[in-house]
Amino acid sequence: MEKNNRRKFLTRSMAFLSSTGILSILWPFLSYMSPTARERGAGAPVKVDISNLKDGEKIDLIWRKKPIWIIRRSKAMIDGIELEENKYKDPLSENLSQQPEFARNKYRSLKPEILVLEGICTHLGCNPSFRPKIESKNLDNVWSGGFFCACHGSKFDFAGKVYSGVPAGANLKVPPYRFVDDNTIVIGEMPSNKDEESAA
Ligand code: FES
C-alpha cells in the first residue's frame, strides 16, 4: 500500500515537472550530477586544480574516504629533505606498501615541489598535523617541521618519512596520482611512463 502511494506521488510529480517544462530545464543538471555522485561513492579518481597552491601551502581532499594532502614544498623544505640512515626508520622508502614505485626517490614524489600523501598516521590511524615552519624545533632539537601526530608523538619530515624513536613504524603513504599538466593532478591514477621519466 505504502509502495503504491509512493509510486503515485512520483508519477504525479514527474507529470507536473514535465507539464511545466521544469524537468527539461533540470535534466542536464541532474544527468550530470548522478554519475559524478556514483563515481565518488565508488572511489573514482579525483582531478584537482593546484594552480593557486602557494609555496608551503596544503590542499585537503577526500579520496576513497581517506584524507589526501597535496602540498607545494618551498625551496627550504625541499633542501631540508635528507636520507640520513639513523634519523629515519625507512630513509630509502624500502617498505613497498607505502608508496608506488614512482615515489621511491629522495622526495617521495613525481616532482620535488609537489608532495601528495595520505593524511593518516601509520601508527594507529590518527590525522597528523602539518607543521610547515622549518624553524619549528619546539618539539625536540632534531625535528624541524613536517608532520606531527599528537596522538602518541610520531614525527614525519617534509617527504612523509617517519623519524626513528617514535611509535609510527612506516612512512606516510603516497597514493597513486599523476599530473595532467603543471596545474592539474589526478588522485587515484598512475602516471604514464613519460611522467615517471620527469620524476625526481
Ligand atoms: S596514531 Fe599517530 S602516533 Fe599514534
Short mmCIF file of C-alpha atoms and ligand atoms in Angstrom, two decimals:
data_model
loop_
_atom_site.label_atom_id
_atom_site.label_comp_id
_atom_site.label_asym_id
_atom_site.label_seq_id
_atom_site.Cartn_x
_atom_site.Cartn_y
_atom_site.Cartn_z
CA MET A 1 0.00 0.00 0.00
CA GLU A 2 2.75 2.34 1.12
CA LYS A 3 4.69 1.43 -2.04
CA ASN A 4 1.70 2.24 -4.28
CA ASN A 5 1.29 5.65 -2.68
CA ARG A 6 4.95 6.45 -3.22
CA ARG A 7 4.75 5.38 -6.87
CA LYS A 8 1.66 7.54 -7.40
CA PHE A 9 3.41 10.50 -5.80
CA LEU A 10 6.49 10.09 -8.03
CA THR A 11 4.37 9.67 -11.17
CA ARG A 12 2.36 12.81 -10.39
CA SER A 13 5.50 14.78 -9.55
CA MET A 14 7.17 13.82 -12.83
CA ALA A 15 3.97 14.65 -14.75
CA PHE A 16 3.83 18.05 -13.07
CA LEU A 17 7.51 18.80 -13.78
CA SER A 18 7.11 17.70 -17.41
CA SER A 19 3.98 19.76 -17.95
CA THR A 20 5.58 22.89 -16.56
CA GLY A 21 8.80 22.41 -18.53
CA ILE A 22 10.84 22.36 -15.32
CA LEU A 23 12.06 18.82 -15.98
CA SER A 24 13.65 19.77 -19.29
CA ILE A 25 15.48 22.62 -17.54
CA LEU A 26 16.68 20.43 -14.67
CA TRP A 27 17.56 17.35 -16.72
CA PRO A 28 21.05 18.37 -17.92
CA PHE A 29 21.99 19.21 -14.33
CA LEU A 30 20.51 16.01 -12.89
CA SER A 31 22.03 13.78 -15.55
CA TYR A 32 25.42 15.41 -14.93
CA MET A 33 25.24 15.09 -11.15
CA SER A 34 24.13 11.48 -10.81
CA PRO A 35 27.09 9.70 -12.42
CA THR A 36 29.51 12.01 -10.59
CA ALA A 37 27.97 11.12 -7.25
CA ARG A 38 28.13 7.43 -8.15
CA GLU A 39 31.76 7.71 -9.22
CA ARG A 40 32.74 9.43 -5.99
CA GLY A 41 30.99 6.76 -3.98
CA ALA A 42 32.96 4.10 -5.84
CA GLY A 43 36.25 5.89 -5.24
CA ALA A 44 36.77 7.19 -8.76
CA PRO A 45 39.89 9.30 -9.46
CA VAL A 46 39.67 12.92 -8.37
CA LYS A 47 41.01 15.77 -10.50
CA VAL A 48 42.48 18.68 -8.54
CA ASP A 49 43.45 22.16 -9.70
CA ILE A 50 46.65 23.21 -7.90
CA SER A 51 47.20 26.46 -9.78
CA ASN A 52 46.50 28.57 -6.66
CA LEU A 53 48.58 26.45 -4.31
CA LYS A 54 51.42 28.57 -2.99
CA ASP A 55 54.77 27.55 -1.51
CA GLY A 56 54.27 25.92 1.88
CA GLU A 57 50.50 25.52 1.45
CA LYS A 58 48.38 22.38 1.59
CA ILE A 59 45.17 21.29 -0.14
CA ASP A 60 42.99 18.78 1.72
CA LEU A 61 40.62 16.45 -0.07
CA ILE A 62 38.99 13.09 0.34
CA TRP A 63 39.64 10.14 -1.95
CA ARG A 64 38.23 6.70 -1.21
CA LYS A 65 37.12 8.03 2.19
CA LYS A 66 40.73 8.83 3.05
CA PRO A 67 42.19 12.30 3.72
CA ILE A 68 44.63 13.28 0.99
CA TRP A 69 47.09 16.15 1.20
CA ILE A 70 48.66 17.99 -1.70
CA ILE A 71 51.49 20.25 -0.58
CA ARG A 72 53.62 22.64 -2.56
CA ARG A 73 57.00 22.40 -0.85
CA SER A 74 59.07 25.54 -0.59
CA LYS A 75 62.72 25.51 -1.61
CA ALA A 76 63.73 25.39 2.06
CA MET A 77 61.51 22.34 2.63
CA ILE A 78 63.00 20.60 -0.41
CA ASP A 79 66.56 21.46 0.59
CA GLY A 80 65.94 20.09 4.09
CA ILE A 81 64.97 16.61 2.89
CA GLU A 82 67.73 14.16 3.67
CA LEU A 83 68.25 10.42 3.67
CA GLU A 84 70.37 10.05 6.81
CA GLU A 85 70.04 6.44 7.92
CA ASN A 86 70.00 6.85 11.70
CA LYS A 87 67.47 9.62 11.63
CA TYR A 88 64.70 7.76 9.80
CA LYS A 89 63.20 4.29 10.03
CA ASP A 90 62.87 3.88 6.26
CA PRO A 91 65.02 6.56 4.62
CA LEU A 92 65.06 4.86 1.21
CA SER A 93 61.34 4.03 1.08
CA GLU A 94 62.03 0.31 1.09
CA ASN A 95 58.63 -0.55 2.53
CA LEU A 96 56.93 -1.02 -0.82
CA SER A 97 53.41 -0.80 0.54
CA GLN A 98 53.91 2.86 1.49
CA GLN A 99 54.30 4.35 -1.97
CA PRO A 100 54.04 3.47 -5.67
CA GLU A 101 57.32 2.73 -7.41
CA PHE A 102 57.42 6.22 -8.95
CA ALA A 103 57.72 7.74 -5.46
CA ARG A 104 60.70 5.66 -4.33
CA ASN A 105 63.07 8.59 -4.60
CA LYS A 106 64.54 11.20 -2.28
CA TYR A 107 61.41 13.37 -2.37
CA ARG A 108 58.88 10.53 -2.45
CA SER A 109 57.07 12.29 -5.29
CA LEU A 110 56.86 12.81 -9.05
CA LYS A 111 58.10 16.40 -8.75
CA PRO A 112 60.25 17.68 -5.88
CA GLU A 113 57.99 20.67 -5.25
CA ILE A 114 54.69 18.77 -5.07
CA LEU A 115 54.08 16.23 -2.31
CA VAL A 116 50.97 14.03 -2.25
CA LEU A 117 50.26 11.95 0.85
CA GLU A 118 47.50 10.16 2.67
CA GLY A 119 46.94 12.09 5.89
CA ILE A 120 46.78 9.03 8.12
CA CYS A 121 49.35 8.25 10.81
CA THR A 122 50.96 4.87 10.27
CA HIS A 123 50.85 4.11 14.00
CA LEU A 124 47.15 3.88 14.87
CA GLY A 125 45.49 5.98 12.21
CA CYS A 126 45.17 9.47 13.71
CA ASN A 127 45.45 12.51 11.42
CA PRO A 128 48.84 14.21 11.81
CA SER A 129 49.02 17.97 11.59
CA PHE A 130 51.07 19.85 9.03
CA ARG A 131 53.88 21.89 10.60
CA PRO A 132 55.21 23.93 7.70
CA LYS A 133 57.59 26.12 9.69
CA ILE A 134 61.14 24.95 9.24
CA GLU A 135 62.28 26.65 12.43
CA SER A 136 59.66 24.85 14.50
CA LYS A 137 62.03 22.98 16.81
CA ASN A 138 59.74 23.30 19.77
CA LEU A 139 59.18 19.56 19.98
CA ASP A 140 62.79 18.44 20.12
CA ASN A 141 66.14 19.52 18.76
CA VAL A 142 66.13 17.15 15.77
CA TRP A 143 62.75 17.55 14.11
CA SER A 144 62.48 20.72 12.08
CA GLY A 145 58.97 20.69 10.68
CA GLY A 146 56.91 18.34 8.56
CA PHE A 147 54.02 16.39 10.07
CA PHE A 148 53.30 15.72 13.72
CA CYS A 149 50.84 13.23 15.14
CA ALA A 150 49.63 14.46 18.50
CA CYS A 151 48.06 11.11 19.46
CA HIS A 152 51.35 9.50 20.50
CA GLY A 153 54.00 11.88 19.25
CA SER A 154 55.08 10.47 15.87
CA LYS A 155 57.03 12.81 13.63
CA PHE A 156 57.49 12.83 9.87
CA ASP A 157 59.64 15.01 7.63
CA PHE A 158 58.58 17.01 4.56
CA ALA A 159 58.66 13.85 2.45
CA GLY A 160 56.44 11.99 4.93
CA LYS A 161 59.39 9.90 6.20
CA VAL A 162 58.95 8.69 9.76
CA TYR A 163 61.67 9.57 12.26
CA SER A 164 63.42 6.97 14.38
CA GLY A 165 62.36 6.69 18.00
CA VAL A 166 58.64 7.36 17.53
CA PRO A 167 55.68 4.94 17.71
CA ALA A 168 54.77 5.02 13.98
CA GLY A 169 56.59 2.29 12.09
CA ALA A 170 56.26 3.38 8.47
CA ASN A 171 56.46 6.44 6.28
CA LEU A 172 53.21 8.22 5.45
CA LYS A 173 51.60 6.59 2.44
CA VAL A 174 51.80 8.09 -1.06
CA PRO A 175 48.62 7.37 -3.07
CA PRO A 176 48.67 6.77 -6.83
CA TYR A 177 48.47 10.06 -8.70
CA ARG A 178 49.54 11.66 -11.95
CA PHE A 179 49.93 15.09 -13.47
CA VAL A 180 47.64 16.09 -16.34
CA ASP A 181 49.66 19.29 -16.68
CA ASP A 182 51.65 21.51 -14.30
CA ASN A 183 48.47 22.74 -12.60
CA THR A 184 46.32 19.64 -12.54
CA ILE A 185 46.71 16.42 -10.59
CA VAL A 186 44.55 13.32 -10.75
CA ILE A 187 44.47 11.38 -7.49
CA GLY A 188 43.82 7.68 -7.99
CA GLU A 189 45.50 7.17 -11.36
CA MET A 190 49.07 6.06 -12.07
CA PRO A 191 51.34 8.25 -14.19
CA SER A 192 52.34 7.42 -17.72
CA ASN A 193 55.96 6.46 -18.37
CA LYS A 194 56.59 9.99 -19.59
CA ASP A 195 55.55 11.40 -16.18
CA GLU A 196 57.85 8.94 -14.43
CA GLU A 197 60.78 9.98 -16.58
CA SER A 198 60.35 13.53 -15.34
CA ALA A 199 60.33 12.36 -11.71
CA ALA A 200 62.98 13.48 -9.29
S1 FES B 1 48.35 7.33 15.93
FE1 FES B 1 49.91 8.72 15.38
S2 FES B 1 51.40 8.42 16.87
FE2 FES B 1 49.88 7.01 17.41
#
